């Protein structure tokens, strides 16, 4: 569908007009065509945004003024101030301190844009002198200031300016951009490296009946984008405008009054290939997935998942031929992802934080009954870690010669930080095989967060209630299978220490704790018992209060007692290893 963008003229931003134009454009495209247009930047949305930017950059733009009015309304109702934080010292003193830390030789500063007006109008000139013969730099007295020379600052290497100005605090750097054009050009990459899209937590109360506009800004130096309570639209405005974005954060407050659902990241929102660090905090990916929003040829290294809703693909148990084609089209398998499926890039994900203990509103997620299909958090973890169950789901629409997922593969994952409910404990042993040879650092956080109950009558609220069990029939996480693990960190409340020890014992064998040399030292006599050694019958009893001992531990115990008995130096009468299930001897 052809749309003449010249008909979009300067004026107050009309969200309905843009929405209708985009809907009509999308209706004329197939899913594969839509994905291809989004990926290569020819979609109407990006052409429309380019037209808006062109209009907003004109002098006395009515479009830009309409954005400013809306922003001022929100700030006025929330008391948000854009003023800089108070500066305890004068600007000149901070500038002088930065110069003293950075420079190696005597140096004068002045305004490069003017021969007559010196920098002393905003920043008193500073000379760096060495005190005595010590070689130490000492700040001169402001009374002893000398007249600036005629040497122009533009003749100094840019590296010197970078070294000096980078030592200023952020708020002082912002002030310094107003000194002169030269400083503004040097400091802008430092002060404007991140684009933060943020609305106050109460913004839905301020403008409850109007559609929020998306402020589109283009910075070539942008390295990060942060959405905080900001509505996410299906089309990513910085996908082609900011090609160097590396860090992206989606963060929602999670408990806005009168808002029943968290902020949702809709399909087909797509991130640029330059993203290496992605954070999802208290947001929803209903009818979408984490892998779906990542470019197939990217290089994602760090992924933070904290209290999100959904995130995995919802797939039916059986797919008809028409549904099979529809799923592949919706995942861009027949468009820009096609080549990556057959020739996938090398796995790049090195760090993963997975915290799915709570939902976006802080309520602990529970699941008391098993379900036949993978949904919610179970679909997320099995698909994310590519377990056998996850592969079975993907096998419905991924060919034998194809690789999927691409960016969230964990085969090279080195560090995992996880906090999950007890309903997932029984599934963890299915997750380790995919990263058994790469994971070196594991952090497990066993938390029992409070559950805030709904308000009762007459405005009376119940206090927080500790939830000790969120479902499942397994009491601890089994770490068996992590062959490359070097560092294990376990965090728990006091009454959860026993469960932590159970989890740790699933990875540490008895033979690693109690070996032959250790036991021989204990059975031999020493100075504390006057050299009296044990020569009787030694029985090593292994007992677990919940279940029988692991076979590996029992085998270690049998080998240990056999070695002790065969050692003639010890001279034991007999040695054996037995194991109990609670108080019952297991034969």
Coordinates of C-alpha atoms in Angstrom, one line a residue:
X1 CA 0.0 0.0 0.0
X2 CA 1.5 3.3 -1.1
X3 CA 1.2 6.2 1.4
X4 CA 2.3 9.7 0.5
X5 CA 4.3 10.9 3.5
X6 CA 4.3 14.5 2.1
X7 CA 0.7 14.7 3.4
X8 CA 2.1 14.5 7.0
X9 CA 2.6 18.2 7.8
X10 CA 3.9 20.0 10.8
X11 CA 1.4 20.2 13.6
X12 CA 0.3 18.5 16.8
X13 CA 1.2 14.8 16.8
X14 CA -1.8 12.7 15.7
X15 CA -1.3 9.2 17.1
X16 CA -4.6 8.0 15.6
X17 CA -3.6 9.1 12.1
X18 CA -0.3 7.2 12.3
X19 CA -1.9 4.1 13.8
X20 CA -4.5 3.9 11.0
X21 CA -1.8 4.3 8.4
X22 CA 0.3 1.6 9.9
X23 CA -2.6 -0.8 10.3
X24 CA -3.6 -0.4 6.7
X25 CA 0.0 -0.9 5.6
X26 CA 0.3 -4.1 7.7
X27 CA -2.9 -5.5 6.4
X28 CA -1.5 -5.5 2.9
X29 CA 1.6 -7.5 3.9
X30 CA 2.2 -11.2 4.7
X31 CA 3.9 -12.0 8.0
X32 CA 7.2 -12.8 6.1
X33 CA 7.0 -9.5 4.2
X34 CA 6.3 -7.6 7.4
X35 CA 9.4 -9.1 9.1
X36 CA 11.6 -8.4 6.1
X37 CA 10.5 -4.8 5.9
X38 CA 11.1 -4.3 9.7
X39 CA 14.6 -5.9 9.5
X40 CA 15.8 -3.9 6.5
X41 CA 14.2 -0.6 7.6
X42 CA 11.8 -0.1 4.7
X43 CA 8.7 -0.6 6.8
X44 CA 6.3 2.4 6.8
X45 CA 6.9 2.9 10.5
X46 CA 10.5 3.9 10.0
X47 CA 9.7 6.1 7.0
X48 CA 7.0 7.8 9.1
X49 CA 9.4 8.3 12.0
X50 CA 12.0 9.8 9.6
X51 CA 9.3 12.3 8.4
X52 CA 8.4 13.2 12.0
X53 CA 12.1 13.8 12.8
X54 CA 12.4 16.0 9.8
X55 CA 9.4 18.1 10.8
X56 CA 10.5 18.3 14.5
X57 CA 13.9 19.7 13.5
X58 CA 12.4 22.7 11.7
X59 CA 12.5 26.1 13.4
X60 CA 9.5 26.8 15.5
X61 CA 8.2 23.3 14.9
X62 CA 4.6 22.7 16.2
X63 CA 5.3 19.0 16.4
X64 CA 8.2 19.5 18.8
X65 CA 6.1 21.9 20.8
X66 CA 3.3 19.4 21.2
X67 CA 5.8 16.9 22.7
X68 CA 7.2 19.6 25.1
X69 CA 3.7 20.4 26.3
X70 CA 2.9 16.8 27.1
X71 CA 6.2 16.4 28.9
X72 CA 5.6 19.5 31.0
X73 CA 2.2 18.3 32.0
X74 CA 3.7 15.1 33.4
X75 CA 6.5 16.8 35.2
X76 CA 4.1 19.4 36.7
X77 CA 1.9 16.7 38.2
X78 CA 4.6 14.5 39.6
X79 CA 7.0 17.1 41.0
X80 CA 9.8 15.7 38.9
X81 CA 12.6 18.2 38.7
X82 CA 15.1 18.3 35.9
X83 CA 17.5 20.5 37.9
X84 CA 21.0 19.2 38.6
X85 CA 21.9 18.0 42.0
X86 CA 23.5 20.6 44.2
X87 CA 27.3 21.0 43.7
X88 CA 29.1 21.2 47.0
X89 CA 32.1 23.0 45.5
X90 CA 32.4 25.7 42.9
X91 CA 32.6 24.8 39.2
X92 CA 36.1 26.3 39.1
X93 CA 37.4 24.2 41.9
X94 CA 36.1 21.0 40.3
X95 CA 37.6 21.9 37.0
X96 CA 40.9 22.7 38.7
X97 CA 40.8 19.3 40.5
X98 CA 40.3 17.5 37.3
X99 CA 43.2 19.3 35.7
X100 CA 45.5 18.5 38.6
X101 CA 44.6 14.8 38.3
X102 CA 45.0 14.6 34.5
X103 CA 47.8 16.9 33.3
X104 CA 51.5 16.2 33.3
X105 CA 52.9 19.6 32.1
X106 CA 52.0 23.2 32.8
X107 CA 48.8 24.0 30.9
X108 CA 46.5 27.0 30.4
X109 CA 42.8 26.8 29.3
X110 CA 40.7 29.4 27.5
X111 CA 37.8 29.7 25.0
X112 CA 38.9 28.5 21.5
X113 CA 35.9 30.3 19.9
X114 CA 37.0 33.8 20.8
X115 CA 40.3 35.7 20.8
X116 CA 39.0 38.2 23.3
X117 CA 36.7 36.3 25.7
X118 CA 38.7 33.9 27.8
X119 CA 37.6 30.9 29.7
X120 CA 38.0 32.7 32.9
X121 CA 34.5 34.1 32.4
X122 CA 33.2 30.7 33.5
X123 CA 36.3 28.8 34.7
X124 CA 39.2 30.8 36.2
X125 CA 42.5 30.0 34.5
X126 CA 44.6 27.4 36.2
X127 CA 48.3 26.8 36.0
X128 CA 49.8 23.5 37.0
X129 CA 53.2 23.9 38.7
X130 CA 55.6 21.5 40.4
X131 CA 56.3 22.2 44.0
X132 CA 60.1 22.5 44.7
X133 CA 62.0 19.6 43.4
X134 CA 59.7 16.8 44.5
X135 CA 58.0 16.5 41.1
X136 CA 54.5 16.7 42.8
X137 CA 51.9 19.0 41.3
X138 CA 50.5 21.6 43.7
X139 CA 47.4 23.8 43.0
X140 CA 48.4 27.5 42.8
X141 CA 46.7 30.2 44.8
X142 CA 43.9 31.9 43.0
X143 CA 45.6 35.2 44.0
X144 CA 48.7 34.2 42.0
X145 CA 46.8 33.6 38.7
X146 CA 48.7 34.7 35.7
X147 CA 47.3 36.2 32.5
X148 CA 46.5 33.5 29.9
X149 CA 48.8 33.3 27.0
X150 CA 47.8 33.5 23.4
X151 CA 48.1 29.7 22.7
X152 CA 44.8 28.4 21.4
X153 CA 43.2 25.4 23.0
X154 CA 42.3 23.9 19.6
X155 CA 46.0 23.2 19.0
X156 CA 46.1 20.8 22.0
X157 CA 45.7 17.1 21.2
X158 CA 42.1 15.9 21.7
X159 CA 43.5 13.1 23.9
X160 CA 44.5 15.8 26.5
X161 CA 41.0 17.2 26.6
X162 CA 39.5 13.7 26.9
X163 CA 41.8 12.9 29.8
X164 CA 41.0 16.2 31.6
X165 CA 37.3 16.4 31.0
X166 CA 36.6 12.7 31.6
X167 CA 37.6 13.2 35.3
X168 CA 34.8 15.6 35.9
X169 CA 31.6 14.3 37.6
X170 CA 28.6 13.8 35.4
X171 CA 26.7 16.9 36.5
X172 CA 29.8 19.1 36.0
X173 CA 30.3 17.6 32.5
X174 CA 26.8 18.7 31.6
X175 CA 27.6 22.2 32.8
X176 CA 30.9 22.1 30.9
X177 CA 29.1 21.5 27.6
X178 CA 27.9 25.1 27.7
X179 CA 31.4 26.6 28.0
X180 CA 32.2 26.5 24.3
X181 CA 31.6 24.5 21.1
X182 CA 34.9 22.7 21.4
X183 CA 34.1 21.3 24.9
X184 CA 30.5 20.5 23.8
X185 CA 31.8 18.3 20.9
X186 CA 34.2 16.5 23.2
X187 CA 31.8 15.9 26.2
X188 CA 28.7 15.0 24.2
X189 CA 29.8 11.3 23.7
X190 CA 30.3 11.1 27.5
X191 CA 27.2 12.8 28.7
X192 CA 24.7 11.6 26.1
X193 CA 25.8 8.0 25.7
X194 CA 22.5 6.6 27.0
X195 CA 19.0 7.3 26.0
X196 CA 16.5 6.9 28.9
X197 CA 12.8 6.7 28.2
X198 CA 11.2 7.2 31.5
X199 CA 7.8 8.1 32.9
X200 CA 6.8 8.6 36.5
X201 CA 5.1 5.6 38.2
X202 CA 1.8 7.6 38.4
X203 CA 1.8 8.7 34.7
X204 CA -1.3 6.7 34.0
X205 CA -3.2 8.7 36.7
X206 CA -2.0 12.0 35.2
X207 CA -3.2 11.3 31.6
X208 CA -5.7 8.4 32.0
X209 CA -7.7 8.9 28.8
X210 CA -5.1 9.8 26.2
X211 CA -2.8 7.7 24.2
X212 CA 0.8 8.2 25.2
X213 CA 3.2 9.4 22.4
X214 CA 6.5 7.8 21.7
X215 CA 9.3 10.4 21.8
X216 CA 11.6 9.6 18.9
X217 CA 15.2 10.9 19.3
X218 CA 18.2 10.0 17.3
X219 CA 21.7 10.2 18.8
X220 CA 24.6 8.7 16.9
X221 CA 26.6 8.3 20.1
X222 CA 23.8 6.4 21.9
X223 CA 25.1 3.2 23.5
X224 CA 22.2 2.3 25.7
X225 CA 18.4 2.6 25.8
X226 CA 16.3 2.2 28.9
X227 CA 12.5 1.9 29.0
X228 CA 11.1 2.7 32.4
X229 CA 7.3 2.5 32.7
X230 CA 7.5 3.5 29.1
X231 CA 4.9 2.0 26.7
X232 CA 6.6 -0.3 24.2
X233 CA 5.2 -0.2 20.7
X234 CA 5.3 -3.1 18.1
X235 CA 8.0 -1.3 16.1
X236 CA 11.4 -0.4 17.6
X237 CA 12.1 3.2 16.8
X238 CA 15.9 2.9 17.4
X239 CA 16.3 -0.3 15.4
X240 CA 17.8 1.6 12.5
X241 CA 18.3 5.1 14.1
X242 CA 20.8 4.0 16.7
X243 CA 23.0 1.4 15.2
X244 CA 25.5 1.3 18.1
X245 CA 23.2 0.5 21.0
X246 CA 24.8 -2.2 23.2
X247 CA 22.7 -2.1 26.4
X248 CA 18.9 -2.2 26.5
X249 CA 16.8 -2.3 29.7
X250 CA 13.0 -2.8 30.0
X251 CA 11.9 -2.0 33.5
X252 CA 8.4 -1.6 34.8
X253 CA 7.3 -0.4 38.3
X254 CA 5.1 -3.5 38.5
X255 CA 2.5 -2.3 40.9
X256 CA 0.8 0.8 39.4
X257 CA -2.7 1.4 40.8
X258 CA -5.6 0.6 38.5
X259 CA -3.3 -1.1 36.0
X260 CA -4.1 -4.8 35.8
X261 CA -1.3 -5.8 33.5
X262 CA 2.4 -5.0 33.4
X263 CA 4.0 -3.3 30.4
X264 CA 4.1 -5.7 27.5
X265 CA 6.7 -6.0 24.8
X266 CA 4.7 -6.9 21.7
X267 CA 5.5 -8.7 18.5
X268 CA 7.3 -7.7 16.2
X269 CA 9.5 -5.5 18.4
X270 CA 13.1 -6.2 17.2
X271 CA 16.4 -5.2 18.8
X272 CA 19.4 -4.2 16.7
X273 CA 22.2 -6.7 16.2
X274 CA 24.6 -4.5 18.2
X275 CA 22.9 -5.4 21.6
X276 CA 25.2 -7.3 23.9
X277 CA 23.4 -6.7 27.3
X278 CA 19.6 -7.1 27.7
X279 CA 17.6 -6.7 30.9
X280 CA 13.9 -7.6 31.3
X281 CA 12.6 -6.5 34.7
X282 CA 8.9 -6.8 35.7
X283 CA 7.6 -6.8 32.2
X284 CA 5.4 -9.1 30.1
X285 CA 6.2 -10.9 26.9
X286 CA 2.8 -12.4 26.4
X287 CA 2.4 -13.8 22.8
X288 CA 6.1 -13.1 22.2
X289 CA 9.4 -14.5 23.3
X290 CA 12.9 -13.3 24.3
X291 CA 14.5 -15.0 21.3
X292 CA 12.0 -13.5 18.9
X293 CA 13.1 -9.9 19.8
X294 CA 16.8 -10.6 19.2
X295 CA 18.4 -10.2 15.8
X296 CA 19.8 -13.6 14.6
X297 CA 23.2 -12.2 13.6
X298 CA 23.7 -10.4 17.0
X299 CA 26.2 -11.1 19.8
X300 CA 24.2 -11.2 23.0
X301 CA 26.6 -11.7 26.0
X302 CA 24.5 -10.9 29.1
X303 CA 20.9 -11.6 29.7
X304 CA 19.0 -10.5 32.9
X305 CA 15.5 -11.9 33.5
X306 CA 13.8 -10.6 36.7
X307 CA 10.1 -11.3 37.5
X308 CA 8.8 -11.3 34.0
X309 CA 5.6 -12.7 32.7
X310 CA 5.8 -15.4 30.0
X311 CA 8.9 -15.1 27.8
X312 CA 8.8 -18.5 26.1
X313 CA 6.9 -19.6 23.0
X314 CA 3.5 -20.9 23.5
X315 CA 3.2 -23.9 21.2
X316 CA 0.2 -26.4 20.8
X317 CA 0.8 -30.1 21.2
X318 CA 0.2 -30.8 17.5
X319 CA 0.6 -28.5 14.5
X320 CA -1.3 -28.9 11.2
X321 CA 0.4 -28.0 7.9
X322 CA -1.2 -24.6 7.9
X323 CA -0.3 -23.9 11.5
X324 CA 3.2 -25.1 10.8
X325 CA 3.6 -22.5 8.1
X326 CA 2.0 -19.8 10.2
X327 CA 4.4 -20.4 13.1
X328 CA 7.5 -20.3 10.9
X329 CA 6.2 -17.1 9.2
X330 CA 5.5 -15.5 12.6
X331 CA 9.1 -16.3 13.8
X332 CA 10.6 -14.9 10.5
X333 CA 11.9 -18.4 9.5
X334 CA 10.9 -17.7 6.0
X335 CA 12.4 -14.2 5.8
X336 CA 15.5 -12.6 7.5
X337 CA 16.1 -15.5 9.9
X338 CA 16.3 -18.2 7.1
X339 CA 20.0 -18.0 6.5
X340 CA 20.9 -18.1 10.2
X341 CA 18.9 -21.2 10.8
X342 CA 21.1 -23.3 8.5
X343 CA 24.3 -21.5 9.2
X344 CA 24.0 -20.3 12.9
X345 CA 26.5 -17.9 14.4
X346 CA 28.7 -19.1 17.2
X347 CA 27.0 -19.0 20.7
X348 CA 27.8 -15.8 22.5
X349 CA 25.8 -15.8 25.7
X350 CA 28.2 -15.9 28.7
X351 CA 26.1 -14.6 31.7
X352 CA 22.5 -15.3 32.6
X353 CA 20.5 -14.0 35.6
X354 CA 17.2 -15.9 35.9
X355 CA 14.9 -14.7 38.7
X356 CA 11.4 -16.1 38.1
X357 CA 10.4 -16.6 41.8
X358 CA 7.8 -13.7 41.6
X359 CA 5.6 -12.2 38.9
X360 CA 5.9 -8.5 37.9
X361 CA 3.8 -7.5 40.9
X362 CA 6.0 -9.2 43.5
X363 CA 3.7 -12.1 44.2
X364 CA 5.4 -15.5 44.4
X365 CA 4.4 -17.7 41.5
X366 CA 2.9 -21.1 42.6
X367 CA 2.1 -24.2 40.7
X368 CA 0.6 -27.0 42.8
X369 CA -0.5 -29.4 40.0
X370 CA 1.5 -30.7 37.1
X371 CA 0.3 -29.8 33.6
X372 CA 0.7 -31.8 30.4
X373 CA 2.0 -28.9 28.3
X374 CA 4.8 -26.4 29.0
X375 CA 3.4 -23.0 29.8
X376 CA 4.6 -19.9 31.6
X377 CA 7.9 -20.2 33.4
X378 CA 8.2 -23.9 32.5
X379 CA 8.1 -23.1 28.8
X380 CA 10.6 -20.3 29.4
X381 CA 13.2 -22.4 31.3
X382 CA 13.0 -25.5 29.1
X383 CA 13.2 -23.5 25.9
X384 CA 15.9 -21.2 27.3
X385 CA 18.1 -24.1 28.4
X386 CA 17.3 -26.3 25.4
X387 CA 16.3 -29.3 27.5
X388 CA 14.9 -32.4 25.9
X389 CA 11.3 -31.1 26.6
X390 CA 12.3 -27.8 25.0
X391 CA 13.7 -29.5 21.9
X392 CA 10.5 -31.6 21.6
X393 CA 8.5 -28.4 21.3
X394 CA 10.9 -26.8 18.9
X395 CA 10.9 -30.0 16.8
X396 CA 7.4 -29.3 15.7
X397 CA 8.5 -26.4 13.5
X398 CA 12.3 -26.5 13.3
X399 CA 13.8 -28.7 10.7
X400 CA 16.5 -31.3 11.3
X401 CA 19.2 -29.2 9.6
X402 CA 18.1 -26.0 11.3
X403 CA 19.3 -24.5 14.6
X404 CA 17.0 -22.6 16.9
X405 CA 17.2 -20.7 19.2
X406 CA 20.1 -18.6 18.1
X407 CA 21.0 -15.8 20.5
X408 CA 19.9 -17.5 23.7
X409 CA 21.8 -20.7 23.3
X410 CA 23.5 -21.7 26.6
X411 CA 26.2 -24.1 25.3
X412 CA 28.9 -21.5 26.1
X413 CA 27.3 -20.1 29.2
X414 CA 30.0 -19.4 31.9
X415 CA 28.0 -17.9 34.8
X416 CA 24.4 -18.5 35.9
X417 CA 22.6 -16.6 38.7
X418 CA 19.3 -18.1 39.4
X419 CA 16.4 -17.7 41.9
X420 CA 13.4 -20.0 41.2
X421 CA 10.5 -21.5 43.2
X422 CA 10.3 -25.1 44.4
X423 CA 8.0 -26.0 41.5
X424 CA 11.1 -25.9 39.2
X425 CA 13.4 -28.0 41.4
X426 CA 12.5 -31.3 39.8
X427 CA 13.2 -29.9 36.3
X428 CA 16.7 -28.4 37.0
X429 CA 18.4 -31.8 36.4
X430 CA 17.0 -31.6 32.8
X431 CA 18.5 -28.1 32.3
X432 CA 22.2 -28.9 33.0
X433 CA 23.2 -31.0 30.0
X434 CA 23.2 -28.1 27.6
X435 CA 25.9 -26.2 29.6
X436 CA 27.6 -29.0 31.6
X437 CA 30.9 -28.4 29.9
X438 CA 30.9 -24.6 30.1
X439 CA 29.3 -23.4 33.3
X440 CA 32.0 -22.5 35.8
X441 CA 30.1 -20.2 38.2
X442 CA 26.7 -20.9 39.7
X443 CA 24.8 -18.7 42.1
X444 CA 21.6 -20.1 43.6
X445 CA 19.4 -17.7 45.7
X446 CA 16.8 -19.5 47.9
X447 CA 14.4 -16.8 49.0
X448 CA 11.0 -16.9 50.5
X449 CA 9.5 -13.5 49.6
X450 CA 6.4 -12.1 51.4
X451 CA 3.1 -12.4 49.6
X452 CA 1.0 -9.2 49.9
X453 CA -2.6 -10.2 50.2
X454 CA -5.5 -8.3 48.7
X455 CA -7.0 -5.6 50.8
X456 CA -9.9 -6.6 53.1
X457 CA -13.0 -4.8 53.8
X458 CA -12.9 -1.3 55.4
X459 CA -9.5 -0.7 54.0
X460 CA -7.7 -3.1 56.3
X461 CA -4.6 -4.8 54.8
X462 CA -3.1 -8.1 55.9
X463 CA 0.6 -8.1 56.6
X464 CA 3.1 -10.1 54.5
X465 CA 2.8 -13.8 54.8
X466 CA 5.9 -16.0 54.2
X467 CA 5.4 -18.7 51.6
X468 CA 7.6 -21.7 52.2
X469 CA 6.6 -23.9 49.3
X470 CA 5.4 -23.0 45.8
X471 CA 4.7 -26.4 44.4
X472 CA 6.5 -29.5 43.2
X473 CA 7.5 -32.7 44.9
X474 CA 11.3 -32.2 45.1
X475 CA 12.8 -30.4 48.1
X476 CA 16.2 -29.4 46.7
X477 CA 18.0 -28.6 43.4
X478 CA 20.2 -31.5 42.1
X479 CA 23.5 -30.2 40.7
X480 CA 24.6 -33.6 39.3
X481 CA 25.9 -33.1 35.8
X482 CA 27.8 -29.8 36.0
X483 CA 31.2 -31.2 35.1
X484 CA 33.0 -27.8 34.7
X485 CA 31.6 -26.1 37.8
X486 CA 34.4 -24.3 39.8
X487 CA 32.5 -21.8 42.0
X488 CA 29.2 -22.4 43.8
X489 CA 27.5 -19.6 45.7
X490 CA 24.3 -20.4 47.7
X491 CA 22.3 -17.7 49.4
X492 CA 19.5 -18.6 51.8
X493 CA 17.5 -17.5 54.8
X494 CA 18.5 -19.1 58.1
X495 CA 15.9 -21.9 58.2
X496 CA 16.8 -22.8 54.6
X497 CA 20.3 -23.9 55.3
X498 CA 19.4 -27.5 55.5
X499 CA 18.0 -27.4 52.0
X500 CA 21.1 -25.6 50.8
X501 CA 23.3 -28.4 52.2
X502 CA 21.2 -31.0 50.4
X503 CA 21.7 -29.2 47.1
X504 CA 25.4 -28.8 47.6
X505 CA 25.8 -32.5 48.5
X506 CA 24.3 -33.4 45.1
X507 CA 27.4 -32.0 43.5
X508 CA 30.1 -32.9 46.0
X509 CA 30.9 -36.6 46.4
X510 CA 31.7 -38.1 49.7
X511 CA 35.1 -39.1 48.4
X512 CA 36.0 -35.4 47.9
X513 CA 35.3 -34.6 51.5
X514 CA 36.5 -37.8 53.4
X515 CA 39.4 -39.5 51.7
X516 CA 41.8 -42.2 52.7
X517 CA 44.5 -39.9 54.1
X518 CA 41.9 -38.0 56.1
X519 CA 40.5 -41.1 57.7
X520 CA 43.9 -42.7 58.4
X521 CA 44.9 -39.5 60.2
X522 CA 41.7 -39.8 62.3
X523 CA 42.2 -43.5 63.1
X524 CA 46.0 -43.2 63.9
X525 CA 47.0 -42.1 67.3
X526 CA 48.5 -38.6 67.9
X527 CA 49.7 -36.6 70.8
X528 CA 46.2 -35.7 71.9
X529 CA 45.5 -39.3 72.9
X530 CA 49.0 -40.3 73.8
X531 CA 49.5 -42.2 70.5
X532 CA 46.6 -44.7 71.0
X533 CA 45.4 -45.8 67.6
X534 CA 42.0 -47.3 66.8
X535 CA 42.4 -51.1 66.0
X536 CA 38.8 -52.3 66.3
X537 CA 35.8 -52.6 63.9
X538 CA 35.1 -49.5 61.9
X539 CA 31.6 -48.9 60.4
X540 CA 30.9 -46.0 58.2
X541 CA 27.1 -45.4 58.4
X542 CA 25.5 -43.1 55.8
X543 CA 22.1 -41.8 56.7
X544 CA 19.6 -39.4 55.0
X545 CA 16.5 -38.2 56.8
X546 CA 14.5 -37.9 53.6
X547 CA 15.7 -40.5 51.1
X548 CA 18.4 -43.1 50.6
X549 CA 22.0 -42.0 50.1
X550 CA 23.2 -41.4 46.5
X551 CA 24.8 -44.4 44.9
X552 CA 28.0 -42.4 44.2
X553 CA 28.4 -41.6 47.9
X554 CA 27.8 -45.2 48.9
X555 CA 30.4 -46.4 46.3
X556 CA 32.9 -43.9 47.7
X557 CA 32.2 -45.2 51.2
X558 CA 32.7 -48.8 50.2
X559 CA 36.0 -48.0 48.4
X560 CA 37.2 -46.0 51.5
X561 CA 36.5 -48.7 54.0
X562 CA 38.0 -51.4 51.8
X563 CA 41.2 -49.3 51.5
X564 CA 41.3 -48.8 55.3
X565 CA 40.9 -52.5 55.9
X566 CA 43.6 -53.5 53.5
X567 CA 46.1 -51.1 55.0
X568 CA 48.4 -53.2 57.3
X569 CA 49.7 -50.2 59.1
X570 CA 46.3 -49.3 60.6
X571 CA 45.6 -52.9 61.6
X572 CA 41.8 -52.6 61.7
X573 CA 39.9 -55.7 62.8
X574 CA 37.1 -55.0 60.3
X575 CA 35.7 -52.1 58.2
X576 CA 32.5 -51.8 56.3
X577 CA 30.1 -49.2 54.9
X578 CA 26.3 -49.3 55.4
X579 CA 23.5 -46.9 54.5
X580 CA 20.1 -46.1 56.0
X581 CA 16.9 -44.7 54.8
X582 CA 15.9 -42.8 57.9
X583 CA 16.2 -45.6 60.5
X584 CA 15.9 -48.5 58.1
X585 CA 19.1 -50.3 57.0
X586 CA 19.2 -50.6 53.2
X587 CA 20.7 -53.9 52.2

